[in-house]
Coordinates of C-alpha atoms and ligand atoms in Angstrom, one line a residue:
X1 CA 106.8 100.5 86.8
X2 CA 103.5 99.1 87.7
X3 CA 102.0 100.2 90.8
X4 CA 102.0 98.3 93.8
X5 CA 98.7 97.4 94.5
X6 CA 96.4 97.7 98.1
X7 CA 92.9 95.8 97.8
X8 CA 90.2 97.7 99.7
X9 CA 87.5 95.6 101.1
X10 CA 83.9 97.2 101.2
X11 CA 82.6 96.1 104.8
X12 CA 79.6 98.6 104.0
X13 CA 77.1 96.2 103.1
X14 CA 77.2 94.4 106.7
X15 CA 79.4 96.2 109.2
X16 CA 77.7 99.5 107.6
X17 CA 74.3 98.5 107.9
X18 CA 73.9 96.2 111.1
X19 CA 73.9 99.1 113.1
X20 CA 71.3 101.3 111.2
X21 CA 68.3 102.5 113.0
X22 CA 66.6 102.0 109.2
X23 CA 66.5 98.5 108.2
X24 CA 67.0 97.8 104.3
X25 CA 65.2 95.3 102.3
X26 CA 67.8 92.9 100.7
X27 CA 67.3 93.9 97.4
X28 CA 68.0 97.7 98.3
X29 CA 71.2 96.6 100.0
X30 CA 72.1 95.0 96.3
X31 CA 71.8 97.9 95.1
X32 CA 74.6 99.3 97.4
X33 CA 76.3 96.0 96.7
X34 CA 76.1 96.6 92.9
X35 CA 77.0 100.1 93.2
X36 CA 80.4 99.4 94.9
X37 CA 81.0 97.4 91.9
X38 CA 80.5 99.6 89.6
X39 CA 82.9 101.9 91.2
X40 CA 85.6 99.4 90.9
X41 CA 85.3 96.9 94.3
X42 CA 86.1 93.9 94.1
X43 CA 86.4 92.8 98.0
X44 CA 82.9 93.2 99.2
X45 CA 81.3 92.3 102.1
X46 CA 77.6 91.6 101.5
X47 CA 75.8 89.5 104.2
X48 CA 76.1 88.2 108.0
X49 CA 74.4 85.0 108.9
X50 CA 73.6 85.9 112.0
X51 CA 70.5 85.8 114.8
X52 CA 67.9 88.2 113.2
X53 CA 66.6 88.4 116.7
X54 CA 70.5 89.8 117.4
X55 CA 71.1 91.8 114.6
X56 CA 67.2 92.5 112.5
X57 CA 69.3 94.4 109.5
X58 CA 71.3 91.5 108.9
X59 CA 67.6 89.1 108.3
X60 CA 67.4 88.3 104.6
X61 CA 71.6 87.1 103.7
X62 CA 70.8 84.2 101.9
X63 CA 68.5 86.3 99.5
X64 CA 71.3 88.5 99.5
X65 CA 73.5 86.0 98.3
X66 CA 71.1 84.1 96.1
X67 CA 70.8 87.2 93.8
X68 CA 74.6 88.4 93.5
X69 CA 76.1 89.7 90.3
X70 CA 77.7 86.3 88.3
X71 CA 81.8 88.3 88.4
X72 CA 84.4 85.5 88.8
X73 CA 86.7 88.7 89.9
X74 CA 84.8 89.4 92.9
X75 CA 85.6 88.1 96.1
X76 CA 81.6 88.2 98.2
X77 CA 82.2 87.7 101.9
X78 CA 79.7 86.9 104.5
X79 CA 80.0 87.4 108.3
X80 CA 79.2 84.1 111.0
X81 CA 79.4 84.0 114.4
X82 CA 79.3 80.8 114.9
X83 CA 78.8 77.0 113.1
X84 CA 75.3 77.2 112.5
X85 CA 76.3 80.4 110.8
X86 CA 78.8 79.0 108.8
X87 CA 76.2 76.3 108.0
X88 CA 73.6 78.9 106.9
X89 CA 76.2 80.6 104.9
X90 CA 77.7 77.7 102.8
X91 CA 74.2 76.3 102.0
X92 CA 73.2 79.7 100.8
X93 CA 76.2 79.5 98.1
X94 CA 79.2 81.3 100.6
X95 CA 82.6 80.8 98.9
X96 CA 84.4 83.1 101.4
X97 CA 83.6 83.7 104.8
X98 CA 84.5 85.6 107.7
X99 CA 84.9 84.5 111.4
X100 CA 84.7 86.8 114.4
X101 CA 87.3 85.6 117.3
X102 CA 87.8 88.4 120.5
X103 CA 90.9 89.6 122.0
X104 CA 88.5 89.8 125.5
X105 CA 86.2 87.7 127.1
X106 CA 83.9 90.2 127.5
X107 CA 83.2 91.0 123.7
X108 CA 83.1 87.5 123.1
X109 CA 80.2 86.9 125.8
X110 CA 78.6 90.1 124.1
X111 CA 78.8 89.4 120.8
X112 CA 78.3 85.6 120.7
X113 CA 77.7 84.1 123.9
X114 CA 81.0 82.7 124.0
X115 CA 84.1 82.9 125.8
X116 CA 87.1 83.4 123.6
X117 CA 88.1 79.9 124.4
X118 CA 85.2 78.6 123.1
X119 CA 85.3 81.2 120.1
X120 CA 88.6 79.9 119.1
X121 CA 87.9 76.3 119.3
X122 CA 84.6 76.9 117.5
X123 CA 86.8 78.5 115.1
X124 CA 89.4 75.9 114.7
X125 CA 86.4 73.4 113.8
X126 CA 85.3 75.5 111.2
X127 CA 88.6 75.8 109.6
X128 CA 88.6 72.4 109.3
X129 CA 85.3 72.4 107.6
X130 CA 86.1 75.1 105.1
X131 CA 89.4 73.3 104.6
X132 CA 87.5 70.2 103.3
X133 CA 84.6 72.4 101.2
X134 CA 87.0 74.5 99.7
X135 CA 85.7 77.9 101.4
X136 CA 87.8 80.4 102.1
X137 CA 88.1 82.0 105.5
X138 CA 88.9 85.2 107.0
X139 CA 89.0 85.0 110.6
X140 CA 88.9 88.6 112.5
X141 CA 90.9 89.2 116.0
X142 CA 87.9 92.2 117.0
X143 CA 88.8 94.7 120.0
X144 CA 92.4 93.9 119.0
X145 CA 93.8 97.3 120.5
X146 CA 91.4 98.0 123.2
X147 CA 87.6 96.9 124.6
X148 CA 84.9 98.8 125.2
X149 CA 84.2 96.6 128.7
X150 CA 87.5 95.5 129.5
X151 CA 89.6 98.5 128.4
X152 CA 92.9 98.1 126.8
X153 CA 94.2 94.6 125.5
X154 CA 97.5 94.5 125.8
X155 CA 99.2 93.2 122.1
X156 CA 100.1 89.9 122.5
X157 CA 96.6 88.8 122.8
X158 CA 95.6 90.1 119.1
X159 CA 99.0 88.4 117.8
X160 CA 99.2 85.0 119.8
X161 CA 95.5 85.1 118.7
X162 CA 96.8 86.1 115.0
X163 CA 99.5 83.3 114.8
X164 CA 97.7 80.4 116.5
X165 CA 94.3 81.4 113.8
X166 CA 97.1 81.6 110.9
X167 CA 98.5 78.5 111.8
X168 CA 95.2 76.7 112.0
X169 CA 95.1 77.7 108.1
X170 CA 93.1 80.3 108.3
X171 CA 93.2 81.7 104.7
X172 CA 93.8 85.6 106.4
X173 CA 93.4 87.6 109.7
X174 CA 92.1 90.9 109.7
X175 CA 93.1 92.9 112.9
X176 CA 90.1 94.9 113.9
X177 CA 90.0 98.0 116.0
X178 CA 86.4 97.8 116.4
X179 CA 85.6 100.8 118.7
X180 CA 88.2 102.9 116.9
X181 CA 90.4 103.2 120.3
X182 CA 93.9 102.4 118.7
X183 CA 96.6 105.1 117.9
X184 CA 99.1 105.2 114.9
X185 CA 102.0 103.9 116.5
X186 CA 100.9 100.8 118.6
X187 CA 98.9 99.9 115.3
X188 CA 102.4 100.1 113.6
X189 CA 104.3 98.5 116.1
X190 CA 101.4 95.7 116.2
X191 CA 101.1 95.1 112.3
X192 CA 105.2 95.3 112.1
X193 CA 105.5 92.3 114.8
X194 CA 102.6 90.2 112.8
X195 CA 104.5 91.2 109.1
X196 CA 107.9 90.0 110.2
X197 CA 106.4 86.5 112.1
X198 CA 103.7 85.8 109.4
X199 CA 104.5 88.1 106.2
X200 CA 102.1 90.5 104.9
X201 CA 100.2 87.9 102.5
X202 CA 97.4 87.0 104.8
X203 CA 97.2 89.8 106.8
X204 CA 94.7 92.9 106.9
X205 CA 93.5 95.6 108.7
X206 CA 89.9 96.8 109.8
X207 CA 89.6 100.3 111.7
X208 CA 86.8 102.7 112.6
X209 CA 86.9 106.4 113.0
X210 CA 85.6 107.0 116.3
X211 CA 88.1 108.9 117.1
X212 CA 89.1 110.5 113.7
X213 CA 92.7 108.4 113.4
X214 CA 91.0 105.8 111.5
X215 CA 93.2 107.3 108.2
X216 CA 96.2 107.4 110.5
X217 CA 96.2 103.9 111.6
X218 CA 95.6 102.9 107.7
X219 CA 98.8 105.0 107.0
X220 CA 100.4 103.4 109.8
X221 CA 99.8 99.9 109.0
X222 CA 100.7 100.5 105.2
X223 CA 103.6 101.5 106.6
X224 CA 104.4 98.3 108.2
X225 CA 103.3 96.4 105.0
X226 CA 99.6 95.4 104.9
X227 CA 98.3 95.6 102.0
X228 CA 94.6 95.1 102.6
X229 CA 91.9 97.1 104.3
X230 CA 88.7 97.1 105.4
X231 CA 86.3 100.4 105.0
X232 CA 82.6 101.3 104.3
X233 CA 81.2 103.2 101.8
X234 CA 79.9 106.7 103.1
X235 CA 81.8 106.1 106.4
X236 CA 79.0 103.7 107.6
X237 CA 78.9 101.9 110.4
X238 CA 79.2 100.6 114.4
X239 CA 79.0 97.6 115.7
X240 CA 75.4 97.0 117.9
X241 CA 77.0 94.7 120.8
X242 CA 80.6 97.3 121.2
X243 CA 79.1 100.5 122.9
X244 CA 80.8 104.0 121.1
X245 CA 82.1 101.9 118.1
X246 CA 81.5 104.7 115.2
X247 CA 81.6 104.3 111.3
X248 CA 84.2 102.3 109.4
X249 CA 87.1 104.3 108.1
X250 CA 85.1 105.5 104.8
X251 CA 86.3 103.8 101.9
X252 CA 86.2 107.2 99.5
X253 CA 89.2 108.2 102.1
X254 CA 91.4 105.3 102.1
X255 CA 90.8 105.2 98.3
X256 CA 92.5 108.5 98.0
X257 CA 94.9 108.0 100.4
X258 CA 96.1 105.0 98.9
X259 CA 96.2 106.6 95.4
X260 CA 98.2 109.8 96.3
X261 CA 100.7 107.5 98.0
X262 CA 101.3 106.0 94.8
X263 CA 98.8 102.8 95.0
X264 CA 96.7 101.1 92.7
X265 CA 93.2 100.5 94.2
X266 CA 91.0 99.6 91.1
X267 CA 88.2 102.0 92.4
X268 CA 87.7 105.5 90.7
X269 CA 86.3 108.3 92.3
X270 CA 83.3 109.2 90.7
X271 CA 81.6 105.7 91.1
X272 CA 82.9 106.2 95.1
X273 CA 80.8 109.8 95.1
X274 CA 77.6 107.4 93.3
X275 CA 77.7 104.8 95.9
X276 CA 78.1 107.0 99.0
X277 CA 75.3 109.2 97.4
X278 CA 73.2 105.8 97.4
X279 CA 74.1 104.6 101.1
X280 CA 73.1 108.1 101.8
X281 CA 69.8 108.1 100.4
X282 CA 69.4 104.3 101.9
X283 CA 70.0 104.8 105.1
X284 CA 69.9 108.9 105.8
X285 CA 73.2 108.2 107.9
X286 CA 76.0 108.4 105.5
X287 CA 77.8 110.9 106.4
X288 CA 80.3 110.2 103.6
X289 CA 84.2 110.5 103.8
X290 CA 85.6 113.3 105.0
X291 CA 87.0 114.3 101.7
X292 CA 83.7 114.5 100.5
X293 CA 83.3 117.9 99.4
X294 CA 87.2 118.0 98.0
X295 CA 86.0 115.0 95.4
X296 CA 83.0 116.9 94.6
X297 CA 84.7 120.0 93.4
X298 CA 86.9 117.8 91.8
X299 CA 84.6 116.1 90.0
X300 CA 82.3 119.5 88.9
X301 CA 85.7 120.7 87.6
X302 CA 86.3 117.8 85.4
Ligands
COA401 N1 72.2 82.5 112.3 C1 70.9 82.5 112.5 N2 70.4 82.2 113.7 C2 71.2 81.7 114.7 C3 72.6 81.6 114.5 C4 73.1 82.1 113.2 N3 74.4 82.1 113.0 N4 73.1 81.2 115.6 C5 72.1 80.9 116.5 N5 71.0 81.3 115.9 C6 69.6 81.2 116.5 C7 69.3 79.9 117.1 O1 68.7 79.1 116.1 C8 68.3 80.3 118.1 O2 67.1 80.6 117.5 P1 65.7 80.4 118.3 O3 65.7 81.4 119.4 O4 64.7 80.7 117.2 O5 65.7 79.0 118.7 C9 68.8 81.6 118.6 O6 69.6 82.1 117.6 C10 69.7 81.4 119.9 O7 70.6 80.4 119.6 P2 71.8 80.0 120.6 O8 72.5 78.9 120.0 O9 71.2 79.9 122.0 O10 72.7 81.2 120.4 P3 73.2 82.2 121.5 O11 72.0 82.9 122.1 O12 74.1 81.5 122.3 O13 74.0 83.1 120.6 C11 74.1 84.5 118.6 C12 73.5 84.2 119.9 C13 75.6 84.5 118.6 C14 73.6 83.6 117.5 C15 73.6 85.9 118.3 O14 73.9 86.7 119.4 C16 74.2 86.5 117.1 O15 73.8 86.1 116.0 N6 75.0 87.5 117.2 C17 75.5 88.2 116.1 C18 76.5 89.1 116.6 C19 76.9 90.0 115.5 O16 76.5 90.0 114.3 N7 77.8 90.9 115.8 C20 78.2 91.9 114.9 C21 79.3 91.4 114.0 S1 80.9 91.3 114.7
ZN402 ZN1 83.8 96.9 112.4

């Protein structure tokens, strides 16, 4: 029987890197980008077009995306926070592209300026302009579990947020726990609700560690069907504007994870240990997955 398979989405390259007191030249973060491939990523996401006044290590995206690998497999992603983002993107060759929406006003106003209102209605327009140019978009409910200003968001903000987003056409909504606050079971209560409403299909995942559950909550939500996660290579990460946000779950642990439960990722281990080794010597704040040094003996012993 084949296995069933779990795509793993490499947020390294933007959610990884925005937060980095080291800024990285574009073609350095292509290296990272090529690296992942060469591990076996497909899902990668490899720009924001953004405010380089707001976020410096995000300045360069469109020579980022000007000089990706030609692989009709791969699925590039780039970050906007807005239309002029979306515009920036597009123009610069964007064929997939991810939208930040806010289960709190506060985060919003942080991160964009924006109430979520006006997020969500800046949203809906661009749906209707990627509908029309044939890009595909990924529209992310952030703080979905709990905000660093506002505290805890109670669940039917994330998923009325989820289904009215999904409705709109939205080609998939990632929930994001972008401080790392949420716990195992209201992440598997949450992602059961949104599986049995929507279906797993367009539906994924994005946690941090903070707190060391991030594994958990990817557990947990495989549990409830989702089938698609975000994580960054080297366990990179933090997001500037949400104060104690940590690194993304690392994508060496989900990868094994996934695999001894019986999933098929695509990625292979030894290309994981190269590109963590690279963000590493990038950025001197990778402090890799946390079964680093179990791979490693692994891999001497092989
Ligand atoms: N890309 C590049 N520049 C942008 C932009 C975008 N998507 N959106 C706005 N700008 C520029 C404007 O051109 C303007 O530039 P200027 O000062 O040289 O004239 C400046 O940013 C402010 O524009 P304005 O429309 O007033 O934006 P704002 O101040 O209301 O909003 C954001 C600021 C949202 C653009 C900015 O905070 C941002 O890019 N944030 C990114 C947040 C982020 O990446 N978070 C992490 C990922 S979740
Ligand atoms: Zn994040």
């Amino acid at each position: 029987m084949m296995a069933e398979r779990v795509i793993i989405n490499d947020v390294g390259p933007r959610d990884g890197l925005q937060n980095q007191a080291r800024l990285l030249e574009p073609v350095d973060r292509l290296r990272l980008i090529q690296a992942l491939l060469d591990a076996g990523l497909r899902h990668i996401e490899v720009a924001a077009f953004v405010s380089p006044k707001a976020v410096p290590a995000m300045a360069g995206a469109a020579e980022i995306m000007a000089s990706l690998p030609a692989m009709k497999e791969a699925c590039f992603t780039a970050l906007v926070p807005n239309m002029k983002g979306y515009e920036l993107a597009t123009a610069a060759g964007a064929r997939s592209v991810s939208m930040v929406l806010y289960a709190s006003d506060e985060m919003a106003q942080a991160n964009a300026r924006m109430t979520m209102a006006e997020a969500e209605t800046v949203t809906g327009a661009i749906l209707q302009r990627a509908r029309e140019e044939g890009v595909r978009i990924s529209a992310y409910v952030s703080v979905a579990f709990e905000c660093p200003f506002a505290g805890e968001v109670a669940p039917a903000v994330a998923t009325g947020l989820a289904g009215r987003l999904l409705a709109a056409g939205a080609d998939e909504v990632t929930i994001a726990d972008t401080i790392g606050a949420a716990n195992p079971l209201e992440v598997r209560a949450m992602m059961a609700d949104l599986v049995q409403e929507h279906g797993a299909e367009r539906l994924a995942c994005h946690f941090h560690d903070t707190r060391a559950m991030g594994l958990a909550n990817v557990f947990a939500a495989c549990e409830s069907g989702i089938r698609k996660f975000d994580a960054s290579i080297g366990r990179l990460g933090g997001c500037p504007f949400a104060p104690g946000a940590s690194g993304n779950v690392a994508t060496e642990d989900v990868a094994m994870l996934l695999q001894q439960m019986g999933f098929e990722t695509g990625v292979e281990a030894a290309g994981l240990m190269r590109a963590a080794a690279l963000a590493q010597e990038l950025t001197g704040n990778a402090p890799g997955g946390r079964a680093k040094a179990w791979l490693q003996r692994q891999h001497e012993a092989a």
